Each structure stands twice: as structure tokens, then as C-alpha cells.
Short mmCIF file of C-alpha atoms in Angstrom, two decimals:
data_model
loop_
_atom_site.label_atom_id
_atom_site.label_comp_id
_atom_site.label_asym_id
_atom_site.label_seq_id
_atom_site.Cartn_x
_atom_site.Cartn_y
_atom_site.Cartn_z
CA MET A 222 -17.40 15.91 -17.75
CA SER A 223 -17.13 15.41 -21.50
CA ASP A 224 -14.17 14.16 -23.73
CA THR A 225 -13.55 17.53 -24.76
CA GLN A 226 -14.86 19.84 -21.77
CA SER A 227 -10.92 20.82 -19.70
CA ALA A 228 -9.37 18.03 -17.73
CA ILE A 229 -9.05 18.43 -14.46
CA ARG A 230 -4.24 18.68 -14.66
CA VAL A 231 -1.97 17.47 -12.18
CA PRO A 232 1.63 19.18 -13.05
CA VAL A 233 4.02 18.26 -16.01
CA ASN A 234 7.62 17.19 -14.25
CA GLU A 235 10.53 15.15 -15.37
CA ASP A 236 9.76 11.63 -14.41
CA LYS A 237 9.49 8.62 -16.89
CA PRO A 238 5.74 7.82 -17.36
CA LYS A 239 5.56 3.94 -15.55
CA LEU A 240 5.15 1.42 -18.04
CA PHE A 241 2.59 -1.05 -17.41
CA VAL A 242 3.99 -4.53 -19.22
CA PHE A 243 0.72 -6.46 -20.57
CA VAL A 244 1.21 -10.17 -21.32
CA LEU A 245 -1.50 -10.91 -22.83
CA LEU A 246 -2.36 -15.02 -22.56
CA GLU A 247 -4.01 -16.99 -25.05
CA ASN A 248 -8.02 -16.81 -24.04
CA PHE A 249 -7.51 -14.06 -22.22
CA THR A 250 -10.78 -12.19 -21.67
CA MET A 251 -10.52 -8.81 -23.43
CA LEU A 252 -13.22 -6.45 -21.41
CA SER A 253 -10.47 -6.95 -17.93
CA PHE A 254 -7.86 -6.45 -20.08
CA ALA A 255 -9.54 -3.27 -21.83
CA SER A 256 -10.48 -2.56 -19.10
CA ALA A 257 -7.52 -1.51 -17.02
CA VAL A 258 -5.30 0.17 -20.47
CA GLU A 259 -8.53 2.44 -20.92
CA CYS A 260 -8.44 3.62 -16.78
CA LEU A 261 -4.22 4.82 -17.93
CA ARG A 262 -5.31 5.98 -21.04
CA ILE A 263 -7.88 8.03 -19.24
CA ALA A 264 -5.15 8.99 -16.64
CA ASN A 265 -3.44 10.62 -18.97
CA ARG A 266 -5.67 12.73 -20.79
CA MET A 267 -7.14 13.62 -17.80
CA SER A 268 -3.14 14.88 -16.32
CA GLY A 269 -2.61 16.23 -19.70
CA ARG A 270 0.74 14.87 -19.37
CA GLU A 271 1.92 10.61 -20.56
CA ALA A 272 1.66 9.57 -17.06
CA TYR A 273 1.53 6.20 -18.03
CA ASN A 274 3.05 4.16 -20.68
CA TRP A 275 2.14 0.30 -21.84
CA ARG A 276 2.92 -2.28 -23.81
CA LEU A 277 2.07 -5.80 -25.31
CA ILE A 278 3.57 -8.86 -24.87
CA GLY A 279 3.31 -12.35 -25.53
CA GLU A 280 5.10 -15.67 -25.68
CA GLY A 281 5.47 -15.82 -29.16
CA GLY A 282 5.91 -12.15 -29.96
CA THR A 283 3.35 -11.98 -32.91
CA TYR A 284 -0.60 -12.03 -31.87
CA VAL A 285 -2.52 -13.25 -29.64
CA SER A 286 -6.34 -13.88 -29.53
CA SER A 287 -8.88 -13.14 -27.22
CA SER A 288 -11.55 -15.12 -25.36
CA ALA A 289 -13.99 -12.92 -27.82
CA GLY A 290 -11.85 -13.75 -31.29
CA ALA A 291 -10.77 -11.24 -31.61
CA GLN A 292 -6.41 -10.80 -32.51
CA PHE A 293 -4.57 -8.86 -31.04
CA THR A 294 -0.40 -7.61 -32.72
CA LEU A 295 1.74 -7.97 -29.85
CA ASP A 296 4.33 -5.33 -29.65
CA GLY A 297 7.84 -8.48 -28.99
CA ASP A 298 7.88 -11.37 -27.00
CA LEU A 299 8.44 -12.35 -23.14
CA ASP A 300 11.23 -9.88 -23.45
CA GLU A 301 13.64 -8.30 -19.70
CA LEU A 302 12.17 -6.15 -18.07
CA ARG A 303 12.89 -3.36 -15.40
CA ARG A 304 11.97 -3.87 -11.67
CA GLU A 305 10.47 -1.06 -11.71
CA ASP A 306 7.94 -2.34 -14.40
CA THR A 307 4.92 -3.51 -13.60
CA LEU A 308 3.67 -6.28 -15.48
CA VAL A 309 -0.40 -7.48 -15.76
CA ILE A 310 -0.73 -11.09 -17.18
CA CYS A 311 -3.92 -11.30 -18.26
CA SER A 312 -5.83 -14.32 -18.93
CA GLY A 313 -9.24 -16.02 -18.87
CA ILE A 314 -10.70 -19.41 -20.64
CA ASP A 315 -8.91 -22.69 -20.00
CA VAL A 316 -5.56 -20.79 -18.39
CA GLN A 317 -4.06 -23.90 -17.66
CA ALA A 318 -3.57 -24.81 -20.88
CA ALA A 319 -1.95 -20.88 -21.39
CA THR A 320 0.14 -21.71 -18.89
CA THR A 321 3.06 -23.19 -19.43
CA LYS A 322 6.80 -23.65 -18.51
CA LYS A 323 8.10 -20.71 -20.93
CA LEU A 324 5.93 -18.34 -19.19
CA LEU A 325 6.24 -20.46 -15.98
CA GLY A 326 10.49 -20.58 -16.32
CA TRP A 327 9.83 -16.26 -17.61
CA LEU A 328 7.84 -14.85 -15.10
CA ARG A 329 9.48 -16.56 -12.10
CA ARG A 330 13.27 -15.02 -13.70
CA GLU A 331 11.59 -11.42 -14.20
CA ALA A 332 9.39 -11.42 -10.37
CA ARG A 333 13.16 -12.05 -8.33
CA LYS A 334 13.79 -8.42 -9.80
CA GLY A 335 11.20 -7.60 -7.38
CA MET A 336 8.38 -5.54 -9.59
CA MET A 337 5.21 -5.43 -9.10
CA VAL A 338 3.22 -8.28 -10.30
CA GLY A 339 0.19 -7.96 -11.31
CA GLY A 340 -2.90 -11.15 -12.83
CA LEU A 341 -6.13 -10.57 -14.62
CA CYS A 342 -9.29 -12.68 -14.49
CA THR A 343 -7.87 -16.15 -13.95
CA ALA A 344 -4.02 -14.82 -13.85
CA ALA A 345 -3.84 -15.54 -10.37
CA PHE A 346 -3.82 -19.38 -11.35
CA THR A 347 -1.03 -18.41 -13.50
CA LEU A 348 0.69 -16.91 -11.08
CA ALA A 349 0.51 -19.11 -8.46
CA LYS A 350 1.17 -21.79 -10.69
CA ALA A 351 5.17 -19.74 -11.10
CA GLY A 352 4.93 -19.69 -6.76
CA LEU A 353 4.52 -16.03 -6.29
CA LEU A 354 1.48 -16.04 -4.60
CA ASP A 355 3.11 -18.38 -1.99
CA GLY A 356 1.89 -17.22 1.73
CA LYS A 357 0.69 -14.53 -0.27
CA LYS A 358 -3.78 -12.91 0.47
CA ALA A 359 -5.14 -13.06 -3.91
CA THR A 360 -8.03 -13.32 -5.80
CA ILE A 361 -9.71 -15.00 -9.15
CA HIS A 362 -12.57 -14.59 -10.62
CA TRP A 363 -15.74 -16.97 -8.30
CA GLU A 364 -15.90 -19.79 -10.83
CA ASN A 365 -12.39 -21.21 -10.55
CA GLN A 366 -12.15 -20.19 -7.27
CA ASP A 367 -13.07 -24.33 -6.16
CA SER A 368 -10.27 -25.28 -8.43
CA PHE A 369 -7.16 -23.00 -7.52
CA THR A 370 -8.46 -23.58 -4.03
CA GLU A 371 -8.00 -27.18 -4.23
CA GLU A 372 -4.69 -26.41 -6.13
CA PHE A 373 -3.11 -24.20 -3.91
CA GLU A 374 -3.00 -24.08 -0.75
CA ASP A 375 -0.15 -22.24 0.54
CA VAL A 376 -2.06 -19.21 -1.44
CA THR A 377 -4.42 -16.83 0.96
CA LEU A 378 -7.86 -16.67 -1.43
CA THR A 379 -10.40 -14.25 -0.73
CA LYS A 380 -14.21 -13.18 -2.57
CA SER A 381 -12.23 -9.27 -2.80
CA VAL A 382 -12.58 -7.87 -6.42
CA PHE A 383 -9.32 -7.62 -6.72
CA VAL A 384 -6.49 -7.64 -3.67
CA VAL A 385 -2.40 -5.93 -4.15
CA ASP A 386 -1.28 -7.88 -1.03
CA GLY A 387 2.96 -6.05 -1.29
CA ASN A 388 3.52 -5.87 -4.20
CA ARG A 389 1.05 -8.52 -6.05
CA MET A 390 -2.02 -7.89 -7.35
CA THR A 391 -4.32 -9.61 -8.06
CA THR A 392 -8.20 -9.40 -9.67
CA ALA A 393 -12.05 -11.42 -9.91
CA GLY A 394 -11.62 -9.62 -13.32
CA GLY A 395 -14.52 -7.99 -15.45
CA THR A 396 -14.78 -4.47 -14.49
CA SER A 397 -13.10 -5.46 -11.53
CA SER A 398 -9.43 -4.12 -13.17
CA ILE A 399 -11.43 -0.36 -13.50
CA ASP A 400 -11.37 -0.77 -9.43
CA LEU A 401 -7.52 -1.94 -8.88
CA MET A 402 -6.47 0.30 -11.76
CA LEU A 403 -8.66 3.38 -9.93
CA LYS A 404 -6.49 2.90 -7.14
CA LEU A 405 -3.18 2.52 -8.44
CA ILE A 406 -3.72 5.94 -9.84
CA ALA A 407 -5.59 6.86 -6.66
CA ASP A 408 -1.61 6.54 -5.16
CA ASP A 409 0.31 7.91 -8.46
CA LEU A 410 -1.45 10.82 -9.16
CA GLY A 411 -4.57 11.31 -6.18
CA GLU A 412 -8.14 10.58 -5.26
CA GLU A 413 -9.08 13.57 -7.27
CA MET A 414 -7.46 11.39 -10.19
CA ALA A 415 -8.63 9.14 -9.92
CA ASN A 416 -12.73 9.87 -9.35
CA SER A 417 -11.86 12.02 -11.84
CA VAL A 418 -11.25 8.75 -14.50
CA ALA A 419 -14.44 7.00 -12.60
CA ASP A 420 -15.99 9.59 -14.10
CA GLN A 421 -14.92 9.54 -17.69
CA LEU A 422 -15.75 5.84 -17.56
CA ILE A 423 -19.31 6.96 -16.11
CA TYR A 424 -18.66 4.18 -13.35
CA SER A 425 -20.45 5.40 -10.15
CA SER A 426 -20.34 2.64 -7.69
CA ILE A 427 -15.87 2.60 -7.37
CA ARG A 428 -15.39 -0.68 -5.01
CA THR A 429 -12.45 -1.46 -2.63
CA ASP A 430 -10.08 -4.37 -1.92
CA GLN A 431 -12.99 -4.58 1.20
CA ASP A 432 -16.16 -5.19 -1.87
CA THR A 433 -17.21 -8.79 -2.49
CA GLN A 434 -17.25 -9.83 -6.58
CA ARG A 435 -20.09 -12.36 -5.89
CA LEU A 436 -24.02 -10.92 -5.71
CA SER A 437 -25.14 -11.76 -1.73
CA VAL A 438 -27.40 -14.95 -1.66
CA PRO A 439 -30.74 -12.94 -1.83
CA THR A 440 -29.88 -11.32 -5.71
CA ARG A 441 -28.55 -14.98 -6.33
CA ILE A 442 -31.56 -16.30 -6.33
CA GLY A 443 -33.63 -13.68 -6.18
CA VAL A 444 -35.76 -14.09 -2.91
CA ARG A 445 -35.32 -12.35 0.07
CA HIS A 446 -36.13 -14.72 2.57
CA PRO A 447 -33.71 -14.55 5.87
CA LYS A 448 -33.77 -18.26 7.37
CA LEU A 449 -34.08 -19.19 2.84
CA SER A 450 -30.86 -17.65 2.46
CA GLN A 451 -28.72 -18.31 5.67
CA VAL A 452 -29.40 -22.14 5.03
CA ILE A 453 -27.71 -21.75 1.37
CA GLN A 454 -24.87 -19.81 3.04
CA MET A 455 -24.47 -23.24 4.87
CA MET A 456 -24.61 -25.88 2.24
CA GLU A 457 -22.36 -23.52 -0.26
CA ARG A 458 -19.50 -23.55 2.82
CA ASN A 459 -20.50 -27.36 3.92
CA ILE A 460 -19.65 -29.19 0.04
CA GLU A 461 -16.87 -31.22 1.07
CA GLU A 462 -18.68 -32.73 4.13
CA PRO A 463 -22.47 -31.81 3.87
CA ILE A 464 -24.83 -31.08 6.51
CA SER A 465 -27.96 -32.90 6.99
CA PRO A 466 -31.04 -31.29 6.08
CA SER A 467 -31.99 -31.56 10.23
CA THR A 468 -29.43 -29.91 11.45
CA LEU A 469 -30.02 -26.84 9.14
CA ALA A 470 -33.54 -26.68 10.16
CA LYS A 471 -32.31 -26.55 13.84
CA ASP A 472 -29.23 -24.85 13.44
CA VAL A 473 -31.74 -21.56 11.79
CA GLY A 474 -34.72 -22.50 14.08
CA MET A 475 -36.98 -24.46 12.23
CA SER A 476 -38.21 -28.07 11.39
CA THR A 477 -37.13 -29.79 8.59
CA ARG A 478 -40.75 -29.48 7.71
CA GLN A 479 -40.58 -26.26 7.77
CA LEU A 480 -37.75 -26.76 6.09
CA GLU A 481 -39.02 -28.11 2.98
CA ARG A 482 -41.54 -26.58 2.16
CA LEU A 483 -39.28 -23.13 1.64
CA PHE A 484 -37.38 -24.22 -0.44
CA ARG A 485 -40.65 -25.85 -2.50
CA ARG A 486 -42.29 -22.54 -2.04
CA TYR A 487 -39.31 -20.08 -3.18
CA LEU A 488 -36.94 -22.73 -5.10
CA ASN A 489 -39.31 -25.52 -6.59
CA ARG A 490 -37.31 -28.18 -5.40
CA SER A 491 -36.32 -29.94 -1.51
CA PRO A 492 -33.09 -29.00 0.22
CA LYS A 493 -31.79 -32.04 -0.56
CA ARG A 494 -32.18 -31.71 -4.70
CA TYR A 495 -30.61 -27.86 -4.23
CA TYR A 496 -27.34 -29.45 -1.63
CA MET A 497 -26.99 -31.77 -4.32
CA GLU A 498 -26.54 -29.45 -6.93
CA LEU A 499 -24.61 -27.40 -5.41
CA ARG A 500 -22.27 -30.45 -5.42
CA LEU A 501 -22.40 -31.79 -8.50
CA GLN A 502 -22.21 -27.87 -10.25
CA LYS A 503 -18.73 -27.12 -7.75
CA ALA A 504 -17.99 -31.17 -9.04
CA ARG A 505 -17.84 -30.10 -12.50
CA ASN A 506 -15.73 -27.25 -12.04
CA LEU A 507 -13.53 -29.14 -10.43
CA LEU A 508 -13.64 -31.44 -13.37
CA MET A 509 -12.67 -29.20 -16.27
CA GLN A 510 -10.32 -26.79 -14.39
CA THR A 511 -8.22 -29.30 -12.51
CA ASP A 512 -6.26 -32.09 -12.84
CA MET A 513 -7.70 -34.20 -10.02
CA SER A 514 -8.46 -37.82 -10.29
CA VAL A 515 -12.55 -37.99 -10.12
CA ILE A 516 -11.94 -40.39 -7.16
CA ASN A 517 -10.57 -36.83 -5.23
CA VAL A 518 -13.27 -35.09 -6.80
CA ALA A 519 -16.09 -36.99 -5.72
CA LEU A 520 -14.43 -36.59 -2.34
CA ALA A 521 -13.98 -33.02 -2.56
CA CYS A 522 -17.54 -32.70 -3.00
CA GLY A 523 -18.99 -35.15 -0.69
CA PHE A 524 -19.45 -38.07 -2.26
CA ALA A 525 -18.06 -41.38 -0.15
CA SER A 526 -17.63 -43.46 -2.98
CA PRO A 527 -17.34 -43.02 -6.53
CA SER A 528 -20.37 -44.96 -8.37
CA HIS A 529 -22.47 -42.61 -6.44
CA PHE A 530 -20.40 -39.80 -7.22
CA SER A 531 -21.13 -40.69 -11.68
CA LYS A 532 -25.05 -42.04 -10.50
CA CYS A 533 -25.27 -38.40 -8.69
CA TYR A 534 -23.41 -37.37 -11.66
CA ARG A 535 -24.63 -38.45 -14.83
CA ALA A 536 -28.48 -38.08 -14.19
CA HIS A 537 -27.64 -34.39 -13.68
CA TYR A 538 -25.21 -33.24 -16.78
CA ASP A 539 -26.27 -36.64 -19.10
CA THR A 540 -22.73 -37.74 -19.02
CA THR A 541 -19.99 -39.54 -16.75
CA PRO A 542 -17.47 -37.62 -15.01
CA TYR A 543 -14.89 -39.57 -16.40
CA ARG A 544 -16.37 -38.59 -20.01
CA GLU A 545 -16.21 -35.44 -19.01
CA ARG A 546 -13.29 -34.77 -17.50
CA GLY A 547 -12.48 -37.23 -21.82
CA SER A 548 -13.83 -34.06 -23.51
CA HIS A 549 -12.83 -31.54 -21.98
CA ALA A 550 -9.04 -33.20 -22.16
CA ALA A 551 -10.01 -32.93 -26.05
CA ARG A 552 -11.49 -29.35 -26.70
CA LEU A 553 -7.84 -28.22 -24.24
CA SER A 554 -5.78 -30.27 -27.23
CA ILE A 555 -7.61 -28.89 -30.25
#
């Protein structure tokens, strides 16, 4: 159905529109934010009434830049909200730097009113830092999952595209905002209306909170070999305490030599090399996204000594873990 064709309508009533208050953090991801707002806009048009309103606020109350460089004018500062409002934090890269003490204090005060509070993309970090996700399920962009798990032990992190746990909502980023908003629209205005909004967005595969955010191992590596996929999954689940190639091979009913040939044929590297790259990738994420010491990062990624970790890291990334940490801190301070 095009914008000019007749829309499915919900009877107009005297209820006030539901207000969504979007808090835009510096370097927020535009796709996650725009996806959410567009769902609300289209729901208004399709319902024939103003079912939803939204405001954009942020620290300072003037303007904020997205990670794409586009600037957005804000409607206000971190002011007082109503209990019936829905508060949504929008963030993106360098969420740690954007999560200020002022923001955390304000967020805690507003959340005590009992309102619905959500976090798009990496904003689960901000909610967790404020203590709003303790004892709850949540999700965050897959690139930030390692660092999140290390820092917030009281949060049950999932790999879902979005999670709604009581009055807390989190999404994995990107188009997952659409899936969350379609669920909220379905709760408010019915499934038929949510499907109508999806049709307008040309969004043919609506995901639920049971869908995971990352592609399956075969899709990611471009190889559909069941035993290879099984071994890689075992590696990804055992980063802190790596499993030997002989044990991996035995667990999938192969010899070590057969496993070596399998990795060489499909991935052009040995199982040991592939496993090392996985561990170093996690280490880099932790160095860039947390304040963990280099020693603790090494231990979290299965390295028995900092010197061995540093040697392997330098061979792969052409820099040391200490320099990596220092250069990232310098970028954040600019």
C-alpha cells in the first residue's frame, strides 16, 4: 500500500497520545533512532490519529551529533518527565564517554517513577551503568557483548534482537529498533496495525525476542559444513579457557589431522590460528570498550601470561595491548 492509498484506521478516541522521549547521546546511531521514530510516525498515519508523540532531548539541550556526523537540534535538556512517558536512550559508538555522571543521576531519578525505559543499540550499557538492568534480561549490539558481560555480572545478557523485561527494553542496534517498536505498536493498537506499519516499511520478516542478532556460523563463514560449524561454536563459547584441537576433534568425532585438513580447506588456516584470532578479537573489544587492566583482559581471553598475550597481540594487530589502550583513550579525549 502506498502513502496515498487508504489506511487501516483505529477509531479516534479522547486518549492523549503516548509520548516517547528520546535521549540522544553524542555519536548515537542514526539508523536505530530513525527506525524507531519512523514506526511511530507511520502508526499515526495508518491509524488516522495522533497515537504517538515524541520529543528529542539530551544533555545541554541544544544539539547533538550522530555517529554519521549529522547534527540534530534537541527539544530540551534532561528535564523532568511524567510516569506515563516512555523514555528511550539512543547511543552508538563510544557509549562509555557519552554516559556522563549527570546523565546517570538524571536517569536514576526518572526511572524511580516507574516508567518504561529503553535503550537502543549500545544504550544497554548506559542503563546497566545506572543500575537499571540489575536482575533483568537485556541485549546489546554483538560487538559490545564481551565487554558488557565482563562489567555487568548482575545482568542476564542474551543474543536476542530485542528484549522486554518488565519496564525495561533493550535492542541490539540497527533495524532491531523496528522489531521492538512493532511489538509496542501491536500491544497498543493491535497486531493488524503493527503488520500495516511493517508493510509500509517494506519490512517483510518481523522478528521477535526469540530471534538472535548474529548470523548463524555457516552464514557468517560462508561454509555449510556441520562439524566445522560445531567446532567454531565450541571455540566461541570457550574463549577464557581454550579447548585443545585434539579435544575439539574428539568431541565432533574426528581425528586431529582431519580437523586440521577441514580448517585448511575451508578457512585457509589451522584450528589453532583461527582460535587465536577469535581470542585476540575479543581482547581488542575489551581493550577498546572497558577499563579492564591489560592483565585481566589477557586472562579473560585465555592467555596465561601478559608477555605471551602482548607478543600474540602485536603479531596480529601490529601494536601492543598497552598502545592500543592508550590510543583509544586519546581518541576519546579529543
